[in-house]
Amino acid sequence: ITDDLQSLTQFTVQFPKSKVNNESGNDVDNESNNDVDNEIEDNADSSPYLSLYSTVSLNDAAKAQHYFPIEAMGQDVYDYLKPTLKKGSITDAQILWNGRFSDYPFENNEGVFQAFVPVKDAEYDFFEEWQGLHDLDLTLLFENDTLFMESDKGKLGDINITKLSAKIDLLTEDGILTIDTDISENAQSV
């Protein structure tokens, strides 16, 4: 999709051993007997288990949308995040996934998803009807289905921002965005 991406990734995917019923109703491994029907036992453990660690650098952060895990995050979250990061560069982002796909967002500590993404000279729009942030050095931390954002440098229009903390508590359509920032400008400028 882009020549701007550099990645070093190590991963293991474990697929569950499926059981099938033979004609007498006994469970057998599907690899060991060709005389059984192909109905796979439907249970919570039928989802693959992924262990992944990756470091990623991306020269054009606007292209990050091409690498979002849409199936894991859901189409609504993808549609929200896709237009938010307009520009910037990412160096040495770190991504960790350890768990079954079906257990995400790991509400009962069955696994973990974390992505630490430092973005330099970014342009970021929280919402299309709001004025966006620019000249921004922003650190994103995805922790399962929560997103934390921190910055010590940026601008909202012509207003200098010296500290920004933001959080989306759930990366769903019901998630709440909370922003805390330090600015030294007239309130009318904001």
PDB file of C-alpha atoms in Angstrom:
ATOM      1  CA  ILE A   1       0.000   0.000   0.000  1.00  0.00           C
ATOM      2  CA  THR A   2       2.868   2.367   0.762  1.00  0.00           C
ATOM      3  CA  ASP A   3       6.656   2.351   0.626  1.00  0.00           C
ATOM      4  CA  ASP A   4       6.673   4.557   3.732  1.00  0.00           C
ATOM      5  CA  LEU A   5       6.236   1.646   6.181  1.00  0.00           C
ATOM      6  CA  GLN A   6       9.091  -0.135   7.942  1.00  0.00           C
ATOM      7  CA  SER A   7       8.298  -2.965  10.334  1.00  0.00           C
ATOM      8  CA  LEU A   8      10.013  -5.685  12.309  1.00  0.00           C
ATOM      9  CA  THR A   9       7.448  -8.205  13.526  1.00  0.00           C
ATOM     10  CA  GLN A  10       7.523 -11.501  15.366  1.00  0.00           C
ATOM     11  CA  PHE A  11       4.350 -13.497  15.783  1.00  0.00           C
ATOM     12  CA  THR A  12       2.858 -16.895  16.444  1.00  0.00           C
ATOM     13  CA  VAL A  13      -0.667 -17.925  15.547  1.00  0.00           C
ATOM     14  CA  GLN A  14      -2.135 -20.985  17.193  1.00  0.00           C
ATOM     15  CA  PHE A  15      -5.240 -22.499  15.677  1.00  0.00           C
ATOM     16  CA  PRO A  16      -7.408 -24.572  17.957  1.00  0.00           C
ATOM     17  CA  LYS A  17      -7.538 -28.286  17.361  1.00  0.00           C
ATOM     18  CA  SER A  18     -11.016 -28.890  16.077  1.00  0.00           C
ATOM     19  CA  LYS A  19     -13.010 -31.868  17.164  1.00  0.00           C
ATOM     20  CA  VAL A  20     -15.575 -33.598  15.011  1.00  0.00           C
ATOM     21  CA  ASN A  21     -18.081 -36.288  15.863  1.00  0.00           C
ATOM     22  CA  ASN A  22     -17.732 -39.687  14.247  1.00  0.00           C
ATOM     23  CA  GLU A  23     -20.789 -41.759  13.441  1.00  0.00           C
ATOM     24  CA  SER A  24     -20.876 -43.213  16.967  1.00  0.00           C
ATOM     25  CA  GLY A  25     -20.929 -39.684  18.479  1.00  0.00           C
ATOM     26  CA  ASN A  26     -17.391 -39.783  19.875  1.00  0.00           C
ATOM     27  CA  ASP A  27     -15.095 -36.763  19.572  1.00  0.00           C
ATOM     28  CA  VAL A  28     -11.993 -37.344  17.467  1.00  0.00           C
ATOM     29  CA  ASP A  29      -9.259 -35.070  16.113  1.00  0.00           C
ATOM     30  CA  ASN A  30     -10.187 -34.017  12.602  1.00  0.00           C
ATOM     31  CA  GLU A  31      -6.678 -34.837  11.315  1.00  0.00           C
ATOM     32  CA  SER A  32      -6.780 -38.427  12.520  1.00  0.00           C
ATOM     33  CA  ASN A  33      -9.884 -39.859  10.851  1.00  0.00           C
ATOM     34  CA  ASN A  34     -11.163 -39.251   7.351  1.00  0.00           C
ATOM     35  CA  ASP A  35     -14.410 -41.184   7.956  1.00  0.00           C
ATOM     36  CA  VAL A  36     -16.139 -38.449   9.965  1.00  0.00           C
ATOM     37  CA  ASP A  37     -18.462 -35.642   9.010  1.00  0.00           C
ATOM     38  CA  ASN A  38     -17.005 -32.118   8.880  1.00  0.00           C
ATOM     39  CA  GLU A  39     -19.025 -30.408  11.605  1.00  0.00           C
ATOM     40  CA  ILE A  40     -16.567 -28.556  13.841  1.00  0.00           C
ATOM     41  CA  GLU A  41     -17.505 -28.310  17.498  1.00  0.00           C
ATOM     42  CA  ASP A  42     -18.685 -24.761  18.185  1.00  0.00           C
ATOM     43  CA  ASN A  43     -17.102 -23.475  21.388  1.00  0.00           C
ATOM     44  CA  ALA A  44     -15.442 -20.344  22.751  1.00  0.00           C
ATOM     45  CA  ASP A  45     -11.981 -21.834  22.212  1.00  0.00           C
ATOM     46  CA  SER A  46     -12.401 -22.055  18.438  1.00  0.00           C
ATOM     47  CA  SER A  47     -10.804 -18.650  17.841  1.00  0.00           C
ATOM     48  CA  PRO A  48      -7.107 -18.432  16.864  1.00  0.00           C
ATOM     49  CA  TYR A  49      -4.624 -17.244  19.489  1.00  0.00           C
ATOM     50  CA  LEU A  50      -2.186 -14.553  18.344  1.00  0.00           C
ATOM     51  CA  SER A  51       1.067 -13.603  20.053  1.00  0.00           C
ATOM     52  CA  LEU A  52       2.560 -10.616  18.227  1.00  0.00           C
ATOM     53  CA  TYR A  53       5.184  -7.987  18.886  1.00  0.00           C
ATOM     54  CA  SER A  54       6.049  -5.404  16.271  1.00  0.00           C
ATOM     55  CA  THR A  55       7.994  -2.177  15.930  1.00  0.00           C
ATOM     56  CA  VAL A  56       6.779   0.073  13.164  1.00  0.00           C
ATOM     57  CA  SER A  57       7.905   3.325  11.565  1.00  0.00           C
ATOM     58  CA  LEU A  58       5.779   5.203   9.058  1.00  0.00           C
ATOM     59  CA  ASN A  59       7.050   8.277   7.231  1.00  0.00           C
ATOM     60  CA  ASP A  60       3.530   9.483   6.354  1.00  0.00           C
ATOM     61  CA  ALA A  61       1.175   9.008   9.307  1.00  0.00           C
ATOM     62  CA  ALA A  62      -1.813   9.922   7.126  1.00  0.00           C
ATOM     63  CA  LYS A  63      -1.419   6.442   5.621  1.00  0.00           C
ATOM     64  CA  ALA A  64      -1.782   4.735   9.035  1.00  0.00           C
ATOM     65  CA  GLN A  65      -5.437   4.023   8.216  1.00  0.00           C
ATOM     66  CA  HIS A  66      -4.285   1.366   5.750  1.00  0.00           C
ATOM     67  CA  TYR A  67      -2.833  -0.681   8.616  1.00  0.00           C
ATOM     68  CA  PHE A  68      -5.637  -0.492  11.199  1.00  0.00           C
ATOM     69  CA  PRO A  69      -7.005  -3.919  12.225  1.00  0.00           C
ATOM     70  CA  ILE A  70     -10.553  -3.225  11.021  1.00  0.00           C
ATOM     71  CA  GLU A  71     -11.944  -6.635  11.982  1.00  0.00           C
ATOM     72  CA  ALA A  72     -10.633  -6.311  15.547  1.00  0.00           C
ATOM     73  CA  MET A  73     -11.583  -2.665  16.090  1.00  0.00           C
ATOM     74  CA  GLY A  74     -14.904  -2.726  14.249  1.00  0.00           C
ATOM     75  CA  GLN A  75     -16.067  -0.680  11.288  1.00  0.00           C
ATOM     76  CA  ASP A  76     -17.467   2.193  13.415  1.00  0.00           C
ATOM     77  CA  VAL A  77     -14.186   2.744  15.257  1.00  0.00           C
ATOM     78  CA  TYR A  78     -12.273   2.506  11.968  1.00  0.00           C
ATOM     79  CA  ASP A  79     -14.612   5.046  10.355  1.00  0.00           C
ATOM     80  CA  TYR A  80     -13.995   7.444  13.259  1.00  0.00           C
ATOM     81  CA  LEU A  81     -10.194   7.020  13.365  1.00  0.00           C
ATOM     82  CA  LYS A  82      -9.595   6.909   9.602  1.00  0.00           C
ATOM     83  CA  PRO A  83      -9.796  10.677   8.952  1.00  0.00           C
ATOM     84  CA  THR A  84      -8.329  11.865  12.289  1.00  0.00           C
ATOM     85  CA  LEU A  85      -4.577  11.658  11.613  1.00  0.00           C
ATOM     86  CA  LYS A  86      -3.886  13.988   8.691  1.00  0.00           C
ATOM     87  CA  LYS A  87      -0.084  14.133   8.684  1.00  0.00           C
ATOM     88  CA  GLY A  88       3.029  13.437  10.703  1.00  0.00           C
ATOM     89  CA  SER A  89       5.651  10.734  11.063  1.00  0.00           C
ATOM     90  CA  ILE A  90       5.819   7.717  13.343  1.00  0.00           C
ATOM     91  CA  THR A  91       9.127   6.311  14.548  1.00  0.00           C
ATOM     92  CA  ASP A  92       9.440   3.069  16.513  1.00  0.00           C
ATOM     93  CA  ALA A  93       5.810   2.479  17.384  1.00  0.00           C
ATOM     94  CA  GLN A  94       5.471  -0.675  19.477  1.00  0.00           C
ATOM     95  CA  ILE A  95       2.546  -3.058  19.071  1.00  0.00           C
ATOM     96  CA  LEU A  96       1.725  -6.000  21.323  1.00  0.00           C
ATOM     97  CA  TRP A  97      -1.142  -8.483  20.966  1.00  0.00           C
ATOM     98  CA  ASN A  98      -1.432 -11.594  23.086  1.00  0.00           C
ATOM     99  CA  GLY A  99      -4.757 -13.398  23.131  1.00  0.00           C
ATOM    100  CA  ARG A 100      -7.612 -14.963  21.208  1.00  0.00           C
ATOM    101  CA  PHE A 101      -9.298 -12.791  18.607  1.00  0.00           C
ATOM    102  CA  SER A 102     -12.695 -13.709  20.045  1.00  0.00           C
ATOM    103  CA  ASP A 103     -11.720 -12.440  23.522  1.00  0.00           C
ATOM    104  CA  TYR A 104     -10.949  -8.872  22.384  1.00  0.00           C
ATOM    105  CA  PRO A 105     -11.299  -6.337  24.040  1.00  0.00           C
ATOM    106  CA  PHE A 106     -10.045  -8.557  26.880  1.00  0.00           C
ATOM    107  CA  GLU A 107     -12.459  -7.203  29.493  1.00  0.00           C
ATOM    108  CA  ASN A 108     -11.655 -10.103  31.850  1.00  0.00           C
ATOM    109  CA  ASN A 109      -7.863  -9.999  31.332  1.00  0.00           C
ATOM    110  CA  GLU A 110      -7.880 -12.933  28.882  1.00  0.00           C
ATOM    111  CA  GLY A 111      -5.265 -11.148  26.803  1.00  0.00           C
ATOM    112  CA  VAL A 112      -3.783  -7.758  26.010  1.00  0.00           C
ATOM    113  CA  PHE A 113      -3.578  -5.358  23.094  1.00  0.00           C
ATOM    114  CA  GLN A 114      -1.253  -2.377  23.423  1.00  0.00           C
ATOM    115  CA  ALA A 115       0.081   0.012  20.835  1.00  0.00           C
ATOM    116  CA  PHE A 116       2.464   2.824  21.765  1.00  0.00           C
ATOM    117  CA  VAL A 117       2.579   5.256  18.836  1.00  0.00           C
ATOM    118  CA  PRO A 118       4.744   8.405  18.986  1.00  0.00           C
ATOM    119  CA  VAL A 119       3.724  10.849  16.236  1.00  0.00           C
ATOM    120  CA  LYS A 120       5.854  13.891  15.382  1.00  0.00           C
ATOM    121  CA  ASP A 121       4.710  17.051  13.576  1.00  0.00           C
ATOM    122  CA  ALA A 122       1.168  15.704  13.412  1.00  0.00           C
ATOM    123  CA  GLU A 123      -2.101  17.166  12.317  1.00  0.00           C
ATOM    124  CA  TYR A 124      -4.994  15.566  14.179  1.00  0.00           C
ATOM    125  CA  ASP A 125      -8.743  16.151  13.924  1.00  0.00           C
ATOM    126  CA  PHE A 126     -10.846  14.803  16.799  1.00  0.00           C
ATOM    127  CA  PHE A 127     -14.128  15.571  15.063  1.00  0.00           C
ATOM    128  CA  GLU A 128     -14.853  17.027  11.630  1.00  0.00           C
ATOM    129  CA  GLU A 129     -16.795  20.011  13.006  1.00  0.00           C
ATOM    130  CA  TRP A 130     -14.050  21.015  15.460  1.00  0.00           C
ATOM    131  CA  GLN A 131     -10.890  22.885  14.647  1.00  0.00           C
ATOM    132  CA  GLY A 132      -8.026  20.401  14.416  1.00  0.00           C
ATOM    133  CA  LEU A 133      -4.683  20.309  16.184  1.00  0.00           C
ATOM    134  CA  HIS A 134      -1.467  20.875  14.239  1.00  0.00           C
ATOM    135  CA  ASP A 135       2.309  21.196  14.804  1.00  0.00           C
ATOM    136  CA  LEU A 136       1.659  18.447  17.308  1.00  0.00           C
ATOM    137  CA  ASP A 137       4.000  15.931  18.896  1.00  0.00           C
ATOM    138  CA  LEU A 138       1.532  13.333  20.123  1.00  0.00           C
ATOM    139  CA  THR A 139       1.905  10.014  21.902  1.00  0.00           C
ATOM    140  CA  LEU A 140      -0.942   7.570  21.423  1.00  0.00           C
ATOM    141  CA  LEU A 141      -1.380   4.578  23.709  1.00  0.00           C
ATOM    142  CA  PHE A 142      -3.998   2.016  22.774  1.00  0.00           C
ATOM    143  CA  GLU A 143      -4.743  -0.234  25.750  1.00  0.00           C
ATOM    144  CA  ASN A 144      -7.256  -2.889  24.696  1.00  0.00           C
ATOM    145  CA  ASP A 145     -10.305  -0.775  23.730  1.00  0.00           C
ATOM    146  CA  THR A 146      -9.153   2.517  25.306  1.00  0.00           C
ATOM    147  CA  LEU A 147      -7.061   5.253  23.685  1.00  0.00           C
ATOM    148  CA  PHE A 148      -4.864   7.659  25.675  1.00  0.00           C
ATOM    149  CA  MET A 149      -3.249  10.692  24.012  1.00  0.00           C
ATOM    150  CA  GLU A 150      -0.507  12.936  25.460  1.00  0.00           C
ATOM    151  CA  SER A 151       1.302  15.958  24.061  1.00  0.00           C
ATOM    152  CA  ASP A 152       3.560  18.761  25.305  1.00  0.00           C
ATOM    153  CA  LYS A 153       3.514  20.679  22.023  1.00  0.00           C
ATOM    154  CA  GLY A 154       0.874  21.693  19.552  1.00  0.00           C
ATOM    155  CA  LYS A 155      -1.464  24.333  18.225  1.00  0.00           C
ATOM    156  CA  LEU A 156      -5.213  24.753  18.021  1.00  0.00           C
ATOM    157  CA  GLY A 157      -5.484  27.326  15.242  1.00  0.00           C
ATOM    158  CA  ASP A 158      -3.068  30.072  16.377  1.00  0.00           C
ATOM    159  CA  ILE A 159      -3.262  29.058  20.024  1.00  0.00           C
ATOM    160  CA  ASN A 160      -0.186  27.368  21.534  1.00  0.00           C
ATOM    161  CA  ILE A 161      -0.857  24.263  23.572  1.00  0.00           C
ATOM    162  CA  THR A 162       1.750  23.369  26.168  1.00  0.00           C
ATOM    163  CA  LYS A 163       0.062  20.260  27.581  1.00  0.00           C
ATOM    164  CA  LEU A 164      -2.664  18.009  26.248  1.00  0.00           C
ATOM    165  CA  SER A 165      -4.134  14.835  27.713  1.00  0.00           C
ATOM    166  CA  ALA A 166      -7.044  13.114  26.034  1.00  0.00           C
ATOM    167  CA  LYS A 167      -8.780   9.803  26.467  1.00  0.00           C
ATOM    168  CA  ILE A 168     -11.392   7.848  24.586  1.00  0.00           C
ATOM    169  CA  ASP A 169     -12.682   5.449  27.220  1.00  0.00           C
ATOM    170  CA  LEU A 170     -14.138   2.920  24.766  1.00  0.00           C
ATOM    171  CA  LEU A 171     -13.284   2.688  21.097  1.00  0.00           C
ATOM    172  CA  THR A 172     -16.933   2.188  20.204  1.00  0.00           C
ATOM    173  CA  GLU A 173     -19.669   4.508  19.012  1.00  0.00           C
ATOM    174  CA  ASP A 174     -20.612   4.976  22.700  1.00  0.00           C
ATOM    175  CA  GLY A 175     -17.082   5.971  23.731  1.00  0.00           C
ATOM    176  CA  ILE A 176     -16.535   9.243  25.575  1.00  0.00           C
ATOM    177  CA  LEU A 177     -13.758  11.644  24.581  1.00  0.00           C
ATOM    178  CA  THR A 178     -12.262  13.637  27.476  1.00  0.00           C
ATOM    179  CA  ILE A 179      -9.725  16.398  26.760  1.00  0.00           C
ATOM    180  CA  ASP A 180      -7.612  18.234  29.356  1.00  0.00           C
ATOM    181  CA  THR A 181      -5.244  20.917  28.099  1.00  0.00           C
ATOM    182  CA  ASP A 182      -3.149  23.866  29.266  1.00  0.00           C
ATOM    183  CA  ILE A 183      -3.308  26.955  27.099  1.00  0.00           C
ATOM    184  CA  SER A 184      -2.342  30.527  27.880  1.00  0.00           C
ATOM    185  CA  GLU A 185      -4.684  32.502  25.676  1.00  0.00           C
ATOM    186  CA  ASN A 186      -7.760  34.641  26.017  1.00  0.00           C
ATOM    187  CA  ALA A 187     -10.846  32.436  26.363  1.00  0.00           C
ATOM    188  CA  GLN A 188     -12.383  34.201  23.356  1.00  0.00           C
ATOM    189  CA  SER A 189      -9.551  32.861  21.169  1.00  0.00           C
ATOM    190  CA  VAL A 190     -10.581  29.318  21.927  1.00  0.00           C
TER     191      VAL A 190
END
